[in-house]
Amino acid sequence: MDAGSPAQRRAAAAEAAVTERFLHRYGPVAWAHASASEATGARTWHYWWHAHLLHVLADAETHRPDVRRRRLIRRIGRGVTVRTIGRWTTPFYDDIAWMGLALARADRHPRALRRISKRLRRAIDPDLGALPWAVGSELYNAPANSPGSMVLGLTGHPVDAARLDAWVASTLDDPETGLVRDGVEHGVVRSELWTYNQGAAIGSALVLGAPALAEPADPAWTHVERACALVHAVERWCAPDDGLFPGVGGGDGGLFAGILARYLAVAARELAAAPGPVADAAADTARRLVDRNAEALWQGRHGTLFAADARRPARPEDDDLDLSVQLGAWITLEAAADLERAVTS
């Protein structure tokens, strides 16, 4: 891949901005602080944000291989090891599922990935067939179950993966919009719609539908159809804003839109290789959404600072200073680079 191509240059600029502003190296160990501003708590460390930092670094390494980045990935892995006292886990099943996906993408720390997979399998409620949000929680939500399904599918547990995915589809899919609602707590559906839940559900459907991507007669084709339906539901949702994803500010929300972009790019790439007009149409839609949001983030940047919301320009204050926001923009730009790479390779 030509590292000087437009999308690659943009992704590389976002990468450089994040590493320069947020990463701190302590010999063989590195981690990222939560904000570029000392006044807003620059020494805060977030496990979940580091999962996405590792994941997007692995994406960048696929697109623009570099020995320095590989060294950085090793250092950040050591940082997570230090911060979690070697466990690589937290009490939150959504967080460890996202970390599992990062480790699978980076192809590193296989023992930690196996530990995460084992914990997720053990945490499935045998009656509901779903993961709780955290140890002891009564909330069962999409952010735990869709990533959890992907991790289990990628680590050789397809039955458990399908069980989690089926629970999301049957319980959280909104019959009116086709979008995935947030979760269920004490039997009551939480109806909030978040971008990352749509992305994770698309990713889960594609992991389960992988055997059918080359052969629609495979029973797994139903998962491919679900992925296509979710892509079109996202397009309808974003249509009033010209296809731009809704932003929800900083903090954890700064990552939400980027996660959607990541899995839309996966959908665009994988569905383009699948037979039939249904897959083709969804692939085109997914690509258009990724490109539209990446372009808006790039055009609205302030120097190399990106906005928490693609629908407005960046501003060097408040939410836009969060690592999560800048990671989310970088993930989106890396997704666009991935699609550009798929076309030119």
Short mmCIF file of C-alpha atoms in Angstrom, two decimals:
data_model
loop_
_atom_site.label_atom_id
_atom_site.label_comp_id
_atom_site.label_asym_id
_atom_site.label_seq_id
_atom_site.Cartn_x
_atom_site.Cartn_y
_atom_site.Cartn_z
CA MET A 1 0.00 0.00 0.00
CA ASP A 2 1.24 3.47 -0.85
CA ALA A 3 1.73 5.21 2.50
CA GLY A 4 1.56 8.51 0.63
CA SER A 5 -1.99 8.00 -0.60
CA PRO A 6 -4.56 10.55 0.66
CA ALA A 7 -6.38 8.37 3.20
CA GLN A 8 -3.12 6.91 4.51
CA ARG A 9 -1.63 10.38 5.00
CA ARG A 10 -4.68 11.46 6.98
CA ALA A 11 -4.63 8.36 9.17
CA ALA A 12 -0.89 8.79 9.73
CA ALA A 13 -1.44 12.42 10.80
CA ALA A 14 -4.08 11.34 13.33
CA GLU A 15 -1.76 8.63 14.62
CA ALA A 16 1.12 11.03 15.07
CA ALA A 17 -1.10 13.51 16.91
CA VAL A 18 -2.32 10.88 19.38
CA THR A 19 1.12 9.45 20.07
CA GLU A 20 2.66 12.89 20.56
CA ARG A 21 -0.10 14.30 22.77
CA PHE A 22 -1.09 11.38 24.92
CA LEU A 23 1.52 8.61 25.05
CA HIS A 24 4.09 8.47 27.81
CA ARG A 25 7.00 6.03 27.74
CA TYR A 26 8.74 4.69 30.82
CA GLY A 27 11.54 2.54 29.41
CA PRO A 28 9.93 -0.65 28.07
CA VAL A 29 6.49 0.40 29.39
CA ALA A 30 4.05 2.90 27.84
CA TRP A 31 0.50 4.06 28.38
CA ALA A 32 -1.69 6.96 27.37
CA HIS A 33 -3.09 9.59 29.67
CA ALA A 34 -6.74 10.54 29.30
CA SER A 35 -6.40 14.18 28.33
CA ALA A 36 -3.92 16.44 26.61
CA SER A 37 -4.67 19.07 29.22
CA GLU A 38 -2.97 18.82 32.64
CA ALA A 39 -5.87 20.83 34.04
CA THR A 40 -8.39 18.09 33.26
CA GLY A 41 -6.58 15.17 34.84
CA ALA A 42 -3.86 14.11 32.44
CA ARG A 43 -2.80 11.24 34.70
CA THR A 44 -6.07 9.31 34.43
CA TRP A 45 -5.66 5.85 32.86
CA HIS A 46 -8.51 4.01 31.10
CA TYR A 47 -8.47 0.26 30.44
CA TRP A 48 -11.21 0.46 27.79
CA TRP A 49 -9.55 3.31 25.94
CA HIS A 50 -6.32 1.33 25.87
CA ALA A 51 -8.13 -1.57 24.24
CA HIS A 52 -9.02 0.71 21.35
CA LEU A 53 -5.56 2.24 21.30
CA LEU A 54 -4.03 -1.22 20.83
CA HIS A 55 -6.65 -2.10 18.23
CA VAL A 56 -6.11 0.99 16.09
CA LEU A 57 -2.34 0.67 16.36
CA ALA A 58 -2.73 -2.85 14.96
CA ASP A 59 -4.86 -1.41 12.15
CA ALA A 60 -2.18 1.16 11.40
CA GLU A 61 0.51 -1.52 11.41
CA THR A 62 -1.44 -3.44 8.78
CA HIS A 63 -1.70 -0.32 6.62
CA ARG A 64 1.73 1.27 7.22
CA PRO A 65 4.17 -1.27 8.70
CA ASP A 66 6.82 0.31 10.89
CA VAL A 67 9.28 -1.19 13.35
CA ARG A 68 8.82 1.78 15.72
CA ARG A 69 5.10 1.15 15.91
CA ARG A 70 5.64 -2.52 16.63
CA ARG A 71 7.93 -1.53 19.47
CA LEU A 72 5.28 0.86 20.76
CA ILE A 73 2.61 -1.85 20.64
CA ARG A 74 4.87 -4.06 22.79
CA ARG A 75 5.41 -1.23 25.27
CA ILE A 76 1.70 -0.48 25.57
CA GLY A 77 1.05 -4.18 26.11
CA ARG A 78 3.51 -4.08 28.99
CA GLY A 79 1.73 -0.99 30.28
CA VAL A 80 -1.60 -2.82 30.37
CA THR A 81 0.13 -5.74 32.09
CA VAL A 82 1.50 -3.41 34.77
CA ARG A 83 -1.77 -1.53 35.25
CA THR A 84 -3.82 -4.73 35.60
CA ILE A 85 -1.20 -6.53 37.72
CA GLY A 86 -0.82 -9.12 35.01
CA ARG A 87 -4.49 -10.07 34.85
CA TRP A 88 -5.49 -8.14 31.70
CA THR A 89 -9.10 -8.08 33.01
CA THR A 90 -11.52 -5.88 34.95
CA PRO A 91 -14.95 -6.58 36.54
CA PHE A 92 -16.64 -5.18 33.41
CA TYR A 93 -17.41 -7.76 30.74
CA ASP A 94 -17.85 -5.16 28.02
CA ASP A 95 -14.37 -3.76 28.69
CA ILE A 96 -12.63 -7.12 28.63
CA ALA A 97 -14.47 -8.12 25.46
CA TRP A 98 -13.15 -5.01 23.71
CA MET A 99 -9.66 -5.80 24.99
CA GLY A 100 -10.04 -9.33 23.65
CA LEU A 101 -10.85 -7.94 20.22
CA ALA A 102 -7.78 -5.71 20.37
CA LEU A 103 -5.55 -8.65 21.27
CA ALA A 104 -7.04 -10.75 18.48
CA ARG A 105 -6.45 -7.92 15.99
CA ALA A 106 -2.88 -7.35 17.16
CA ASP A 107 -2.17 -11.10 17.36
CA ARG A 108 -0.42 -10.62 20.69
CA HIS A 109 -0.70 -11.87 24.28
CA PRO A 110 -2.49 -15.15 23.44
CA ARG A 111 -2.65 -16.21 27.09
CA ALA A 112 -4.48 -13.00 27.99
CA LEU A 113 -6.90 -13.54 25.11
CA ARG A 114 -7.61 -17.10 26.26
CA ARG A 115 -8.21 -15.83 29.80
CA ILE A 116 -10.64 -13.21 28.53
CA SER A 117 -12.48 -15.75 26.38
CA LYS A 118 -12.76 -18.14 29.32
CA ARG A 119 -14.12 -15.42 31.61
CA LEU A 120 -16.71 -14.39 29.07
CA ARG A 121 -17.93 -17.97 28.59
CA ARG A 122 -18.23 -18.50 32.33
CA ALA A 123 -20.16 -15.23 32.77
CA ILE A 124 -23.00 -16.09 30.35
CA ASP A 125 -26.28 -16.27 32.24
CA PRO A 126 -27.57 -19.81 31.56
CA ASP A 127 -31.20 -18.72 31.63
CA LEU A 128 -30.95 -15.59 29.48
CA GLY A 129 -28.12 -16.71 27.25
CA ALA A 130 -26.54 -13.27 27.67
CA LEU A 131 -23.65 -11.55 29.39
CA PRO A 132 -24.22 -9.04 32.18
CA TRP A 133 -22.53 -5.68 31.86
CA ALA A 134 -20.32 -6.38 34.88
CA VAL A 135 -19.85 -8.78 37.77
CA GLY A 136 -23.03 -8.67 39.86
CA SER A 137 -24.85 -6.34 37.46
CA GLU A 138 -28.51 -6.69 36.51
CA LEU A 139 -27.88 -4.84 33.25
CA TYR A 140 -27.53 -7.01 30.15
CA ASN A 141 -26.49 -4.84 27.24
CA ALA A 142 -25.27 -4.68 23.68
CA PRO A 143 -21.80 -3.30 24.59
CA ALA A 144 -21.02 -6.54 26.43
CA ASN A 145 -22.83 -9.08 24.28
CA SER A 146 -21.94 -8.07 20.72
CA PRO A 147 -18.18 -7.71 21.38
CA GLY A 148 -18.38 -10.79 23.58
CA SER A 149 -19.92 -12.69 20.68
CA MET A 150 -17.07 -11.59 18.42
CA VAL A 151 -14.41 -12.66 20.90
CA LEU A 152 -15.98 -16.08 21.38
CA GLY A 153 -16.43 -16.53 17.66
CA LEU A 154 -12.80 -15.64 17.02
CA THR A 155 -11.49 -17.93 19.78
CA GLY A 156 -13.26 -21.09 18.65
CA HIS A 157 -16.55 -21.00 20.54
CA PRO A 158 -19.15 -20.50 17.78
CA VAL A 159 -22.09 -21.90 19.75
CA ASP A 160 -21.62 -19.43 22.61
CA ALA A 161 -20.97 -16.64 20.12
CA ALA A 162 -24.20 -17.37 18.28
CA ARG A 163 -26.10 -17.52 21.56
CA LEU A 164 -25.03 -14.01 22.54
CA ASP A 165 -25.75 -12.64 19.08
CA ALA A 166 -29.20 -14.24 19.05
CA TRP A 167 -30.01 -12.66 22.41
CA VAL A 168 -29.10 -9.20 21.10
CA ALA A 169 -31.15 -9.69 17.94
CA SER A 170 -34.23 -11.02 19.73
CA THR A 171 -34.15 -8.66 22.71
CA LEU A 172 -32.51 -5.40 21.65
CA ASP A 173 -33.31 -4.98 17.95
CA ASP A 174 -35.84 -2.17 17.60
CA PRO A 175 -38.63 -3.37 15.29
CA GLU A 176 -39.36 0.18 14.17
CA THR A 177 -35.88 1.40 13.24
CA GLY A 178 -33.94 -1.83 12.82
CA LEU A 179 -31.27 -0.42 15.16
CA VAL A 180 -29.89 -2.04 18.30
CA ARG A 181 -31.06 -0.59 21.60
CA ASP A 182 -28.72 -0.35 24.56
CA GLY A 183 -29.78 -3.06 26.99
CA VAL A 184 -32.22 -4.57 29.47
CA GLU A 185 -32.19 -3.96 33.21
CA HIS A 186 -34.69 -5.59 35.58
CA GLY A 187 -36.76 -6.59 32.56
CA VAL A 188 -37.02 -3.05 31.19
CA VAL A 189 -35.47 -2.26 27.80
CA ARG A 190 -33.16 0.74 27.76
CA SER A 191 -34.05 2.29 24.42
CA GLU A 192 -31.05 4.58 23.92
CA LEU A 193 -29.43 4.28 20.50
CA TRP A 194 -25.63 4.52 20.43
CA THR A 195 -23.39 4.33 17.39
CA TYR A 196 -20.99 1.78 18.85
CA ASN A 197 -23.78 -0.70 19.53
CA GLN A 198 -24.66 -0.68 15.85
CA GLY A 199 -21.02 -1.21 14.89
CA ALA A 200 -20.51 -4.07 17.33
CA ALA A 201 -23.68 -5.81 16.17
CA ILE A 202 -22.52 -5.54 12.55
CA GLY A 203 -19.16 -6.99 13.55
CA SER A 204 -20.77 -9.86 15.45
CA ALA A 205 -23.03 -10.72 12.51
CA LEU A 206 -20.06 -10.77 10.14
CA VAL A 207 -17.97 -13.01 12.38
CA LEU A 208 -20.85 -15.49 12.56
CA GLY A 209 -21.66 -15.09 8.88
CA ALA A 210 -18.10 -15.63 7.65
CA PRO A 211 -18.73 -19.20 6.38
CA ALA A 212 -21.57 -17.91 4.18
CA LEU A 213 -19.77 -14.96 2.59
CA ALA A 214 -18.72 -17.19 -0.28
CA GLU A 215 -21.81 -19.38 -0.34
CA PRO A 216 -25.29 -17.94 0.33
CA ALA A 217 -26.73 -21.45 0.63
CA ASP A 218 -24.89 -21.82 3.96
CA PRO A 219 -27.26 -21.45 6.95
CA ALA A 220 -24.96 -18.73 8.25
CA TRP A 221 -26.22 -16.46 5.46
CA THR A 222 -28.90 -15.22 7.88
CA HIS A 223 -26.10 -13.46 9.78
CA VAL A 224 -24.91 -11.81 6.57
CA GLU A 225 -28.45 -10.60 5.94
CA ARG A 226 -28.59 -9.18 9.46
CA ALA A 227 -25.33 -7.30 8.88
CA CYS A 228 -26.75 -5.85 5.66
CA ALA A 229 -29.97 -4.81 7.38
CA LEU A 230 -28.03 -3.08 10.17
CA VAL A 231 -25.92 -1.15 7.67
CA HIS A 232 -29.05 0.18 5.97
CA ALA A 233 -30.65 0.98 9.33
CA VAL A 234 -27.61 3.09 10.23
CA GLU A 235 -27.88 4.89 6.89
CA ARG A 236 -31.53 5.78 7.56
CA TRP A 237 -30.67 6.92 11.09
CA CYS A 238 -27.92 9.23 9.85
CA ALA A 239 -29.72 10.46 6.73
CA PRO A 240 -30.99 13.74 8.30
CA ASP A 241 -27.36 14.74 8.92
CA ASP A 242 -26.16 13.80 5.44
CA GLY A 243 -24.84 10.46 6.68
CA LEU A 244 -22.83 11.88 9.58
CA PHE A 245 -22.81 9.86 12.80
CA PRO A 246 -24.30 11.52 15.88
CA GLY A 247 -21.66 12.58 18.38
CA VAL A 248 -22.10 12.28 22.13
CA GLY A 249 -19.22 14.37 23.45
CA GLY A 250 -16.09 13.23 25.23
CA GLY A 251 -15.36 10.60 27.83
CA ASP A 252 -16.26 7.08 26.75
CA GLY A 253 -18.64 8.52 24.16
CA GLY A 254 -15.71 9.92 22.22
CA LEU A 255 -15.01 6.40 20.93
CA PHE A 256 -18.54 5.47 19.90
CA ALA A 257 -18.62 6.80 16.33
CA GLY A 258 -15.15 5.48 15.57
CA ILE A 259 -16.21 1.98 16.57
CA LEU A 260 -19.14 2.19 14.16
CA ALA A 261 -16.79 3.34 11.39
CA ARG A 262 -14.43 0.42 12.11
CA TYR A 263 -17.10 -2.22 11.63
CA LEU A 264 -18.72 -0.47 8.71
CA ALA A 265 -15.35 -0.68 7.00
CA VAL A 266 -15.22 -4.41 7.79
CA ALA A 267 -18.71 -4.72 6.31
CA ALA A 268 -17.77 -2.75 3.19
CA ARG A 269 -14.74 -4.93 2.58
CA GLU A 270 -16.25 -8.32 3.37
CA LEU A 271 -19.66 -7.79 1.81
CA ALA A 272 -18.06 -6.52 -1.41
CA ALA A 273 -16.55 -9.99 -1.79
CA ALA A 274 -19.84 -11.77 -1.13
CA PRO A 275 -22.15 -12.75 -3.99
CA GLY A 276 -25.46 -11.07 -4.78
CA PRO A 277 -27.04 -7.63 -4.98
CA VAL A 278 -28.03 -7.55 -1.28
CA ALA A 279 -24.42 -7.76 -0.15
CA ASP A 280 -23.26 -5.36 -2.88
CA ALA A 281 -25.76 -2.70 -1.88
CA ALA A 282 -24.84 -2.93 1.79
CA ALA A 283 -21.12 -2.82 0.97
CA ASP A 284 -21.61 0.37 -1.07
CA THR A 285 -23.64 1.95 1.72
CA ALA A 286 -21.09 1.06 4.38
CA ARG A 287 -18.24 2.48 2.31
CA ARG A 288 -20.14 5.70 1.66
CA LEU A 289 -20.82 6.20 5.38
CA VAL A 290 -17.19 5.64 6.36
CA ASP A 291 -15.87 7.96 3.66
CA ARG A 292 -18.41 10.66 4.47
CA ASN A 293 -17.57 10.72 8.17
CA ALA A 294 -13.82 10.53 7.64
CA GLU A 295 -14.00 13.46 5.22
CA ALA A 296 -16.09 15.54 7.63
CA LEU A 297 -13.68 14.91 10.51
CA TRP A 298 -10.71 15.84 8.35
CA GLN A 299 -12.27 19.01 6.96
CA GLY A 300 -13.40 20.09 10.43
CA ARG A 301 -10.06 19.57 12.17
CA HIS A 302 -8.21 22.30 14.06
CA GLY A 303 -4.59 21.64 13.16
CA THR A 304 -4.42 17.94 14.02
CA LEU A 305 -7.14 18.12 16.68
CA PHE A 306 -10.42 16.47 15.68
CA ALA A 307 -13.97 17.12 16.83
CA ALA A 308 -16.01 14.91 19.13
CA ASP A 309 -18.86 15.38 16.66
CA ALA A 310 -18.25 15.19 12.90
CA ARG A 311 -21.15 17.60 12.40
CA ARG A 312 -19.14 20.55 13.75
CA PRO A 313 -15.56 21.91 13.56
CA ALA A 314 -13.00 20.91 16.18
CA ARG A 315 -12.25 23.31 19.00
CA PRO A 316 -9.15 23.19 21.22
CA GLU A 317 -11.14 22.93 24.45
CA ASP A 318 -13.50 20.75 26.46
CA ASP A 319 -14.39 17.32 25.03
CA ASP A 320 -12.16 17.60 22.00
CA LEU A 321 -9.10 17.36 24.26
CA ASP A 322 -9.96 13.83 25.41
CA LEU A 323 -7.84 10.91 24.24
CA SER A 324 -11.07 9.02 23.51
CA VAL A 325 -12.22 11.66 21.03
CA GLN A 326 -8.92 11.73 19.19
CA LEU A 327 -8.79 7.92 19.17
CA GLY A 328 -12.31 7.82 17.76
CA ALA A 329 -11.32 10.15 14.93
CA TRP A 330 -8.16 8.17 14.26
CA ILE A 331 -10.17 4.92 14.12
CA THR A 332 -12.51 6.51 11.56
CA LEU A 333 -9.63 7.76 9.42
CA GLU A 334 -7.92 4.37 9.66
CA ALA A 335 -11.18 2.75 8.53
CA ALA A 336 -11.21 4.99 5.46
CA ALA A 337 -7.57 4.10 4.83
CA ASP A 338 -8.48 0.42 5.06
CA LEU A 339 -11.12 0.83 2.35
CA GLU A 340 -8.77 2.82 0.14
CA ARG A 341 -6.22 0.04 0.59
CA ALA A 342 -8.78 -2.61 -0.36
CA VAL A 343 -9.52 -0.80 -3.64
CA THR A 344 -5.91 -0.23 -4.65
CA SER A 345 -4.41 -3.55 -3.52
#
